[in-house]
Coordinates of C-alpha atoms and ligand atoms in Angstrom, one line a residue:
M1 CA 33.8 23.9 16.9
T2 CA 36.6 21.8 17.5
Q3 CA 37.9 20.2 14.3
Q4 CA 38.6 16.3 14.6
S5 CA 41.0 15.1 12.3
A6 CA 40.9 11.7 10.5
N7 CA 41.9 8.8 12.7
I8 CA 41.4 6.2 9.8
H9 CA 42.4 7.3 6.1
H10 CA 41.9 5.3 2.9
R11 CA 42.3 6.6 -0.8
V12 CA 39.1 5.4 -1.6
V13 CA 36.3 4.7 0.7
I14 CA 32.8 3.2 -0.5
M15 CA 30.2 3.2 1.9
G16 CA 28.2 0.0 1.6
G17 CA 29.2 -3.5 0.0
G18 CA 25.9 -4.5 -1.4
S19 CA 25.6 -5.0 -4.7
A20 CA 26.8 -1.7 -5.7
G21 CA 29.6 -1.0 -3.2
A22 CA 30.9 -4.7 -3.7
T23 CA 30.9 -3.9 -7.2
V24 CA 32.5 -1.1 -7.9
A25 CA 35.3 -2.4 -5.2
A26 CA 36.0 -5.5 -7.4
S27 CA 36.0 -3.4 -10.2
L28 CA 38.0 -0.7 -9.1
L29 CA 41.2 -3.3 -7.6
V30 CA 40.3 -4.9 -10.8
K31 CA 41.9 -2.2 -13.4
Q32 CA 43.9 -0.7 -10.4
P33 CA 45.9 -3.7 -8.5
G34 CA 47.5 -2.1 -5.1
L35 CA 44.6 0.9 -4.9
D36 CA 44.0 1.5 -1.1
V37 CA 40.1 0.8 -1.3
A38 CA 37.9 0.3 2.1
V39 CA 34.4 -0.8 2.2
V40 CA 32.3 0.0 5.1
D41 CA 29.1 -1.9 5.6
P42 CA 27.6 -3.2 9.2
S43 CA 26.6 -6.5 8.2
D44 CA 27.7 -9.4 7.7
T45 CA 25.9 -11.0 5.2
H46 CA 25.4 -10.3 1.7
Y47 CA 22.1 -11.2 -0.3
Y48 CA 21.2 -11.8 -3.5
Q49 CA 17.7 -9.9 -3.6
P50 CA 16.6 -10.4 -7.2
A51 CA 15.9 -14.2 -6.0
F52 CA 13.6 -13.2 -3.2
T53 CA 10.8 -13.1 -5.6
L54 CA 11.6 -16.7 -6.4
V55 CA 11.9 -17.7 -2.6
G56 CA 8.6 -16.1 -2.0
G57 CA 7.1 -18.3 -4.4
G58 CA 8.7 -21.6 -3.0
T59 CA 11.3 -22.2 -5.7
Y60 CA 14.7 -20.9 -5.0
E61 CA 16.2 -21.2 -1.5
L62 CA 17.1 -18.6 0.8
G63 CA 20.2 -20.1 1.6
K64 CA 21.7 -19.9 -2.3
T65 CA 20.6 -15.9 -1.8
H66 CA 23.2 -14.9 0.5
R67 CA 27.1 -15.1 1.2
L68 CA 29.1 -13.9 3.5
Q69 CA 30.8 -10.4 3.3
R70 CA 34.3 -11.4 4.1
D71 CA 34.0 -13.8 1.2
V72 CA 32.2 -11.4 -1.3
L73 CA 34.4 -8.3 -0.8
P74 CA 37.8 -8.5 -2.5
E75 CA 40.3 -9.6 -0.7
Q76 CA 42.9 -6.6 -1.2
A77 CA 40.3 -4.4 -0.3
T78 CA 39.7 -3.4 3.5
W79 CA 36.2 -4.2 5.3
L80 CA 35.7 -1.6 8.1
Q81 CA 32.6 -3.1 9.9
A82 CA 30.5 0.2 11.1
A83 CA 27.8 2.1 9.9
V84 CA 28.4 5.8 8.0
T85 CA 26.8 8.2 10.6
G86 CA 27.5 11.6 9.4
F87 CA 29.3 13.4 6.2
D88 CA 31.8 16.4 6.1
P89 CA 32.2 16.2 2.5
E90 CA 34.5 19.9 2.7
N91 CA 37.2 17.9 4.8
N92 CA 36.5 15.2 3.0
R93 CA 35.6 12.9 5.8
L94 CA 32.9 9.8 7.3
T95 CA 31.8 9.4 11.0
L96 CA 31.2 6.0 12.0
D97 CA 28.7 4.6 14.4
D98 CA 32.0 3.5 16.7
G99 CA 33.4 6.8 16.7
R100 CA 35.9 6.7 14.6
I101 CA 36.9 9.2 11.7
L102 CA 37.1 8.1 8.4
G103 CA 39.4 10.3 5.9
Y104 CA 39.3 9.4 2.0
E105 CA 40.5 11.0 -1.2
A106 CA 37.3 9.7 -3.3
L107 CA 34.3 8.6 -1.7
V108 CA 31.6 5.8 -3.4
V109 CA 28.4 6.3 -1.6
A110 CA 25.8 3.4 -1.8
P111 CA 23.8 2.5 1.3
G112 CA 20.5 1.2 -0.6
I113 CA 17.4 2.4 -0.3
K114 CA 15.3 2.5 3.1
L115 CA 12.6 0.2 3.6
D116 CA 9.8 2.7 5.6
W117 CA 8.0 -0.5 7.5
D118 CA 6.5 2.0 9.6
R119 CA 4.9 3.9 7.6
V120 CA 1.8 1.5 7.4
K121 CA 0.2 1.4 10.9
G122 CA -0.2 -1.8 12.5
L123 CA 2.3 -3.2 9.8
G124 CA 5.3 -3.9 12.6
E125 CA 3.2 -5.5 14.8
T126 CA 1.7 -8.3 12.5
L127 CA 4.3 -8.8 9.9
G128 CA 5.4 -12.4 9.8
K129 CA 2.0 -13.6 11.0
N130 CA -1.5 -13.4 10.5
G131 CA -1.0 -14.3 6.7
V132 CA 0.9 -11.2 6.3
C133 CA 4.2 -12.0 4.3
S134 CA 6.4 -9.7 2.4
N135 CA 9.6 -10.4 -0.6
Y136 CA 11.2 -7.4 0.3
S137 CA 13.2 -8.9 3.6
P138 CA 15.4 -12.0 4.2
Q139 CA 13.6 -12.2 7.6
T140 CA 10.1 -12.3 5.8
V141 CA 10.2 -13.9 2.7
T142 CA 10.0 -17.1 3.2
Y143 CA 6.6 -16.6 5.5
T144 CA 5.6 -15.9 1.8
W145 CA 6.2 -19.1 0.9
E146 CA 4.6 -20.8 3.8
C147 CA 1.3 -18.2 3.2
L148 CA 1.2 -19.4 0.2
K149 CA 1.0 -23.3 0.6
N150 CA -1.1 -22.8 3.2
F151 CA -3.3 -20.6 1.3
R152 CA -6.9 -22.7 0.8
G153 CA -8.9 -20.0 -0.9
G154 CA -10.6 -16.5 0.1
N155 CA -8.8 -13.2 -0.4
A156 CA -5.1 -12.8 -1.6
I157 CA -4.1 -9.1 -1.7
F158 CA -0.5 -7.5 -3.3
T159 CA 0.4 -4.1 -2.3
Q160 CA 2.7 -1.6 -4.1
P161 CA 3.4 1.6 -2.5
P162 CA 3.5 4.8 -4.5
P163 CA 7.2 5.3 -5.9
P164 CA 10.0 5.3 -5.6
L165 CA 10.7 1.4 -4.5
K166 CA 13.4 -0.8 -6.0
C167 CA 12.8 -3.3 -8.4
A168 CA 9.6 -1.7 -9.2
G169 CA 8.2 -5.5 -10.9
A170 CA 8.8 -7.3 -7.6
P171 CA 5.0 -6.4 -6.2
Q172 CA 3.6 -7.8 -9.0
K173 CA 5.5 -10.9 -9.7
I174 CA 4.4 -12.4 -6.6
A175 CA 0.5 -11.6 -7.7
Y176 CA 1.3 -13.6 -10.8
L177 CA 3.4 -16.3 -8.9
T178 CA 0.6 -16.8 -6.7
A179 CA -2.1 -16.9 -9.2
D180 CA -0.5 -19.9 -11.1
H181 CA 0.0 -21.7 -7.9
L182 CA -3.7 -21.7 -6.9
R183 CA -4.5 -22.7 -10.3
R184 CA -1.9 -25.9 -10.2
Q185 CA -3.4 -26.5 -7.0
G186 CA -7.1 -26.5 -8.2
L187 CA -7.8 -23.3 -5.7
R188 CA -8.0 -20.5 -8.3
E189 CA -11.5 -20.9 -8.3
N190 CA -12.5 -19.6 -4.9
S191 CA -9.7 -17.3 -4.2
T192 CA -9.8 -13.4 -5.3
L193 CA -6.6 -12.0 -6.2
K194 CA -6.3 -7.9 -5.8
F195 CA -3.3 -6.0 -6.5
Y196 CA -3.4 -2.7 -5.0
N197 CA -1.1 0.1 -6.1
G198 CA -0.6 2.8 -4.5
G199 CA 1.2 4.7 -7.9
G200 CA -1.0 5.8 -11.0
A201 CA 0.6 3.3 -13.7
L202 CA 1.0 -0.5 -13.5
F203 CA 4.0 0.0 -14.9
S204 CA 7.1 2.8 -15.4
V205 CA 7.1 2.6 -18.7
P206 CA 3.9 2.6 -20.9
E207 CA 4.6 0.1 -23.7
F208 CA 5.1 -2.6 -21.0
V209 CA 1.5 -1.4 -19.3
P210 CA -0.6 -3.4 -22.2
P211 CA 1.0 -6.8 -22.0
L212 CA 1.5 -7.1 -18.6
E213 CA -2.4 -5.7 -18.3
R214 CA -3.0 -9.1 -20.0
V215 CA -1.2 -11.2 -17.8
A216 CA -2.8 -9.9 -15.2
H217 CA -6.2 -10.3 -16.8
R218 CA -5.2 -13.6 -17.5
H219 CA -4.7 -14.9 -14.2
G220 CA -7.6 -13.1 -13.3
V221 CA -5.7 -10.2 -10.6
E222 CA -7.6 -7.3 -10.3
I223 CA -5.5 -4.2 -10.4
L224 CA -6.7 -1.4 -8.5
L225 CA -4.3 1.7 -9.2
S226 CA -3.8 5.0 -6.6
H227 CA -5.0 3.1 -4.0
D228 CA -1.9 3.3 -1.1
L229 CA -2.2 0.6 1.7
V230 CA -2.2 3.1 5.6
E231 CA -2.9 0.3 8.2
V232 CA -2.9 -3.3 8.8
D233 CA -5.3 -4.7 11.1
G234 CA -3.3 -8.1 11.6
E235 CA -5.8 -9.4 14.3
R236 CA -9.2 -9.2 12.2
K237 CA -7.2 -9.4 9.2
V238 CA -8.1 -6.7 7.3
A239 CA -6.1 -4.1 5.2
I240 CA -7.1 -0.7 5.0
F241 CA -6.1 1.4 1.8
E242 CA -6.4 5.7 1.0
T243 CA -7.6 6.7 -2.0
K244 CA -8.0 10.3 -3.1
N245 CA -10.6 11.6 -5.7
G246 CA -10.0 14.2 -8.5
E247 CA -10.8 16.9 -5.3
G248 CA -8.1 15.5 -3.5
E249 CA -10.4 14.4 -0.9
R250 CA -8.9 11.1 0.5
T251 CA -10.9 7.6 1.2
R252 CA -10.9 4.9 3.2
L253 CA -11.5 1.4 2.0
E254 CA -11.0 -1.6 4.5
Q255 CA -10.2 -5.0 2.6
P256 CA -10.4 -8.2 4.7
F257 CA -7.6 -10.6 3.6
D258 CA -6.7 -14.3 3.9
M259 CA -3.3 -13.7 2.9
L260 CA -1.5 -10.2 2.5
H261 CA 1.7 -9.5 0.7
V262 CA 3.2 -6.3 1.4
T263 CA 6.1 -4.1 -0.4
P264 CA 6.7 -1.5 2.2
H265 CA 7.3 2.0 1.6
Q266 CA 10.4 3.0 0.7
C267 CA 12.6 6.7 1.0
A268 CA 16.0 7.5 0.7
P269 CA 18.0 6.3 4.0
D270 CA 18.0 9.4 7.0
V271 CA 21.7 9.6 6.9
I272 CA 21.8 10.6 3.6
R273 CA 18.7 12.5 3.5
E274 CA 20.3 14.8 6.6
S275 CA 23.5 15.0 4.8
A276 CA 25.4 18.2 2.6
L277 CA 25.2 15.5 -0.3
A278 CA 21.9 15.1 -0.5
D279 CA 19.2 17.1 -3.1
S280 CA 15.7 18.0 -2.2
A281 CA 14.3 13.9 -2.3
G282 CA 16.9 13.2 0.1
W283 CA 18.8 11.0 -2.7
V284 CA 22.8 11.8 -3.1
E285 CA 22.8 14.2 -6.0
V286 CA 25.1 13.1 -8.6
D287 CA 25.2 13.9 -12.2
K288 CA 22.9 11.6 -14.4
A289 CA 25.6 10.6 -16.6
T290 CA 28.8 10.6 -15.4
T291 CA 27.2 9.1 -11.8
Q292 CA 29.6 12.4 -9.5
H293 CA 28.5 14.5 -7.1
V294 CA 27.0 17.9 -8.6
R295 CA 28.8 19.4 -5.8
Y296 CA 31.9 17.3 -4.6
A297 CA 33.9 16.1 -7.5
N298 CA 35.5 13.7 -5.5
V299 CA 32.2 12.3 -4.3
F300 CA 30.7 9.6 -6.5
S301 CA 27.2 7.3 -6.1
L302 CA 25.2 4.6 -7.5
G303 CA 22.8 2.0 -7.1
D304 CA 19.7 2.6 -5.0
A305 CA 20.8 5.6 -2.9
S306 CA 21.7 7.3 -6.2
S307 CA 19.7 10.2 -7.7
L308 CA 19.9 8.6 -10.9
P309 CA 16.7 9.2 -12.2
T310 CA 16.1 5.3 -13.4
S311 CA 14.3 2.4 -11.9
K312 CA 16.4 1.1 -8.9
T313 CA 17.5 -2.5 -9.4
A314 CA 20.9 -4.4 -9.3
A315 CA 21.2 -4.7 -13.1
A316 CA 21.5 -0.8 -13.4
V317 CA 24.2 -1.1 -11.0
R318 CA 25.6 -3.9 -13.1
K319 CA 25.9 -0.8 -15.8
Q320 CA 26.1 2.2 -13.8
A321 CA 29.6 0.3 -12.0
P322 CA 31.8 0.5 -14.9
V323 CA 31.1 4.0 -15.2
T324 CA 31.5 5.4 -11.8
V325 CA 34.6 3.1 -11.7
K326 CA 36.2 4.8 -14.8
N327 CA 35.2 8.4 -14.1
L328 CA 36.6 8.1 -10.0
L329 CA 39.4 6.7 -11.6
A330 CA 39.9 9.3 -13.7
H331 CA 39.4 12.0 -11.0
L332 CA 42.2 10.5 -9.2
E333 CA 44.9 11.2 -11.5
G334 CA 43.1 14.6 -12.1
R335 CA 41.1 14.2 -15.3
E336 CA 37.5 15.3 -16.2
P337 CA 35.1 11.8 -16.5
S338 CA 34.4 10.6 -19.9
A339 CA 32.5 7.7 -19.3
Y340 CA 28.8 8.0 -19.5
Y341 CA 25.9 6.1 -18.1
D342 CA 22.2 5.7 -20.6
G343 CA 20.1 5.3 -17.7
Y344 CA 20.2 1.2 -18.3
T345 CA 17.8 -0.8 -16.2
S346 CA 16.2 -4.2 -16.4
C347 CA 13.3 -5.9 -14.4
P348 CA 12.3 -9.1 -15.3
L349 CA 9.2 -9.9 -15.2
V350 CA 8.0 -13.0 -13.5
T351 CA 5.0 -13.9 -15.0
A352 CA 3.8 -17.2 -13.5
Y353 CA 6.4 -20.5 -12.8
G354 CA 8.6 -21.2 -16.0
K355 CA 7.4 -17.7 -17.4
V356 CA 9.3 -14.0 -17.5
M357 CA 8.8 -11.2 -19.6
I358 CA 12.0 -9.1 -19.7
A359 CA 11.6 -5.2 -19.5
E360 CA 14.9 -3.5 -20.4
F361 CA 15.4 0.4 -20.8
I362 CA 17.4 3.5 -20.5
Y363 CA 16.3 7.4 -19.6
D364 CA 13.0 8.4 -20.8
G365 CA 11.7 4.9 -21.0
V366 CA 13.2 4.1 -24.3
V367 CA 13.1 0.3 -24.6
T368 CA 16.5 -1.2 -25.2
P369 CA 16.8 -5.0 -25.5
T370 CA 20.1 -6.9 -25.1
L371 CA 18.8 -9.7 -26.9
P372 CA 17.1 -9.9 -29.9
L373 CA 13.7 -11.2 -28.8
D374 CA 10.4 -9.7 -28.5
P375 CA 10.9 -8.4 -25.1
F376 CA 6.7 -7.5 -24.5
K377 CA 6.6 -11.8 -24.9
E378 CA 6.6 -13.9 -21.8
S379 CA 9.6 -16.2 -22.4
R380 CA 11.0 -20.1 -20.6
F381 CA 14.5 -18.7 -21.7
Y382 CA 14.3 -15.6 -19.8
W383 CA 12.9 -18.4 -16.4
V384 CA 15.7 -19.9 -17.5
V385 CA 18.1 -16.8 -17.3
K386 CA 16.5 -15.7 -14.5
K387 CA 16.8 -18.6 -12.2
H388 CA 19.6 -20.2 -13.4
L389 CA 21.7 -17.5 -15.3
L390 CA 21.7 -14.7 -13.8
P391 CA 22.3 -15.4 -9.9
P392 CA 26.1 -17.4 -10.8
F393 CA 27.0 -14.4 -13.1
Y394 CA 26.1 -11.9 -10.0
W395 CA 28.3 -13.9 -7.9
N396 CA 30.8 -14.9 -10.3
K397 CA 31.3 -12.1 -12.8
M398 CA 29.8 -8.8 -11.5
L399 CA 31.2 -9.0 -7.7
K400 CA 34.4 -10.3 -9.3
G401 CA 34.4 -6.8 -11.5
K402 CA 34.9 -9.1 -14.5
E403 CA 32.0 -8.4 -16.4
P404 CA 31.8 -7.9 -20.2
D405 CA 30.4 -4.9 -21.8
I406 CA 27.1 -6.6 -23.0
A407 CA 25.2 -3.8 -25.5
H408 CA 21.6 -3.0 -25.2
K409 CA 19.8 -1.5 -28.3
P410 CA 17.1 0.4 -28.6
L411 CA 13.7 -1.2 -30.2
K412 CA 13.4 -1.3 -34.1
K413 CA 9.4 0.0 -34.1
A414 CA 7.2 -1.7 -36.7
S415 CA 7.0 1.0 -39.5
Ligands
FAD501 P1 21.7 -2.5 -1.8 O1 22.3 -3.9 -2.2 O2 21.0 -2.9 -0.9 O3 23.0 -2.8 -0.1 C1 23.1 -1.7 0.5 C2 24.3 -1.8 1.4 O4 24.7 -0.6 2.2 C3 23.8 -3.0 2.5 O5 25.2 -4.1 2.4 C4 23.6 -2.4 3.6 O6 24.3 -3.1 4.8 C5 24.6 -0.9 3.6 N1 24.9 0.1 4.4 C6 23.3 0.3 4.4 N2 23.5 1.5 5.6 C7 24.5 1.8 5.9 C8 25.5 2.7 6.5 N3 25.0 3.9 7.1 N4 26.4 2.7 6.1 C9 27.0 1.7 5.8 N5 26.7 0.6 5.2 C10 25.1 0.6 4.8 N6 17.0 -6.1 -8.9 C11 17.1 -6.4 -10.3 O7 18.5 -6.0 -11.0 N7 16.4 -7.4 -10.8 C12 15.4 -8.1 -10.0 O8 14.8 -8.8 -10.9 C13 15.5 -7.6 -8.7 N8 14.4 -8.3 -8.0 C14 14.2 -7.5 -6.6 C15 13.5 -8.3 -5.6 C16 12.8 -7.9 -4.2 C17 12.2 -8.0 -3.5 C18 14.6 -7.0 -3.9 C19 14.3 -6.4 -2.6 C20 14.9 -6.2 -4.8 C21 15.1 -6.7 -6.2 N9 15.9 -5.8 -7.1 C22 16.0 -6.6 -8.1 C23 16.6 -5.1 -6.9 C24 18.3 -5.2 -6.0 O9 18.6 -5.8 -5.0 C25 18.9 -3.6 -5.8 O10 18.5 -2.7 -6.6 C26 20.3 -3.6 -5.6 O11 20.6 -4.9 -4.6 C27 20.7 -2.0 -5.5 O12 22.3 -2.6 -5.1 P2 22.8 -1.0 -3.4 O13 24.2 -1.5 -3.5 O14 22.1 0.2 -4.0 O15 21.5 -1.6 -2.3

């Protein structure tokens, strides 16, 4: 094979200009103005995805969730509007979809997670019509609110795939908003709400399960675990689930619906899975504390595409980014990584209009609230945080690399 030399080179290259890539780019340039940083991302739009839940619930405008990529990325960074199609970490090079070869001294890999809509038979054909909606895409999220507004009673179904998924609370949040909306419209009595979860638990941290079960119970949302959506027949308005018994035998269950909110199956992006950077599950294989690649010392990864064993959220990125930045700069100066990520992540669980329970935790599911408030209680204050404080914090602080380090502490257990 002939070796192609890089026809462009930047000292630091960041794959992906989403929450993780844009934050790291900004923070690197705040810490080291003049550093040669390039961000590779084909998308000209940057989305604040955490607000999609509120858009689907009709309480936030889609227009406020996105900005032009060129306005989000730091001015001093070079934006290469292209997709990475291949990695050559032995030679510190990437291939772009326009044929260019891009060389680097250090690489940050942050292309997010793949939404695998095709895993469910018939979903692609019916998504966005026949009452089939999803908050997981800016193309389909406004249809969720249309479905809610037009719902006049009947069966509303909500699905969650087995892990992995980003913001594992989002599939539930829209179920609770729907129940609350129907109650306010006086339509709750003639509606059945069911939440089908392909995984075996309502939430990954056991301590949050009982309070969430109480929320579901209050709203009359029936929870069915280990039920995986495998097919949607949009014309007949039927969802088909597969469930396994103790012996591993599969059973199919047909469920008619009037409204179906689908959370798609998710997995590592193909370009990562097929590369030398991947672990056996397809994620970028990094050290869980330093975010440095386990085989290539000049490669770092954070966010949804990384192997960091925590819940995939923008809140996790907020705590991962300063660690990545510090360790990457140390690497460029020939020093060992000295910053450590503790697995912090956070999921504001919207439980009704005006109510949020905030799940903050670190590795091993240790609950670590930022504020001295009961994390298992729904709160109006956290709704204000979710709807009004976090979006400007995201755009004006996190994406500008200016975020103060806000401490979180393990919850003191009542003795
Ligand atoms: P992304 O922000 O998705 O960015 C990935 C970027 O990589 C994109 O810009 C993409 O164009 C680019 N890219 C992809 N492929 C390539 C390629 N081949 N080459 C170059 N670039 C590429 N998080 C919270 O903290 N709180 C919440 O309440 C919350 N709620 C959510 C609700 C919903 C409905 C959804 C969908 C997400 C929610 N999240 C929430 C999750 C959060 O948005 C993600 O975890 C976060 O955006 C991950 O950041 P990332 O940079 O890894 O990926």
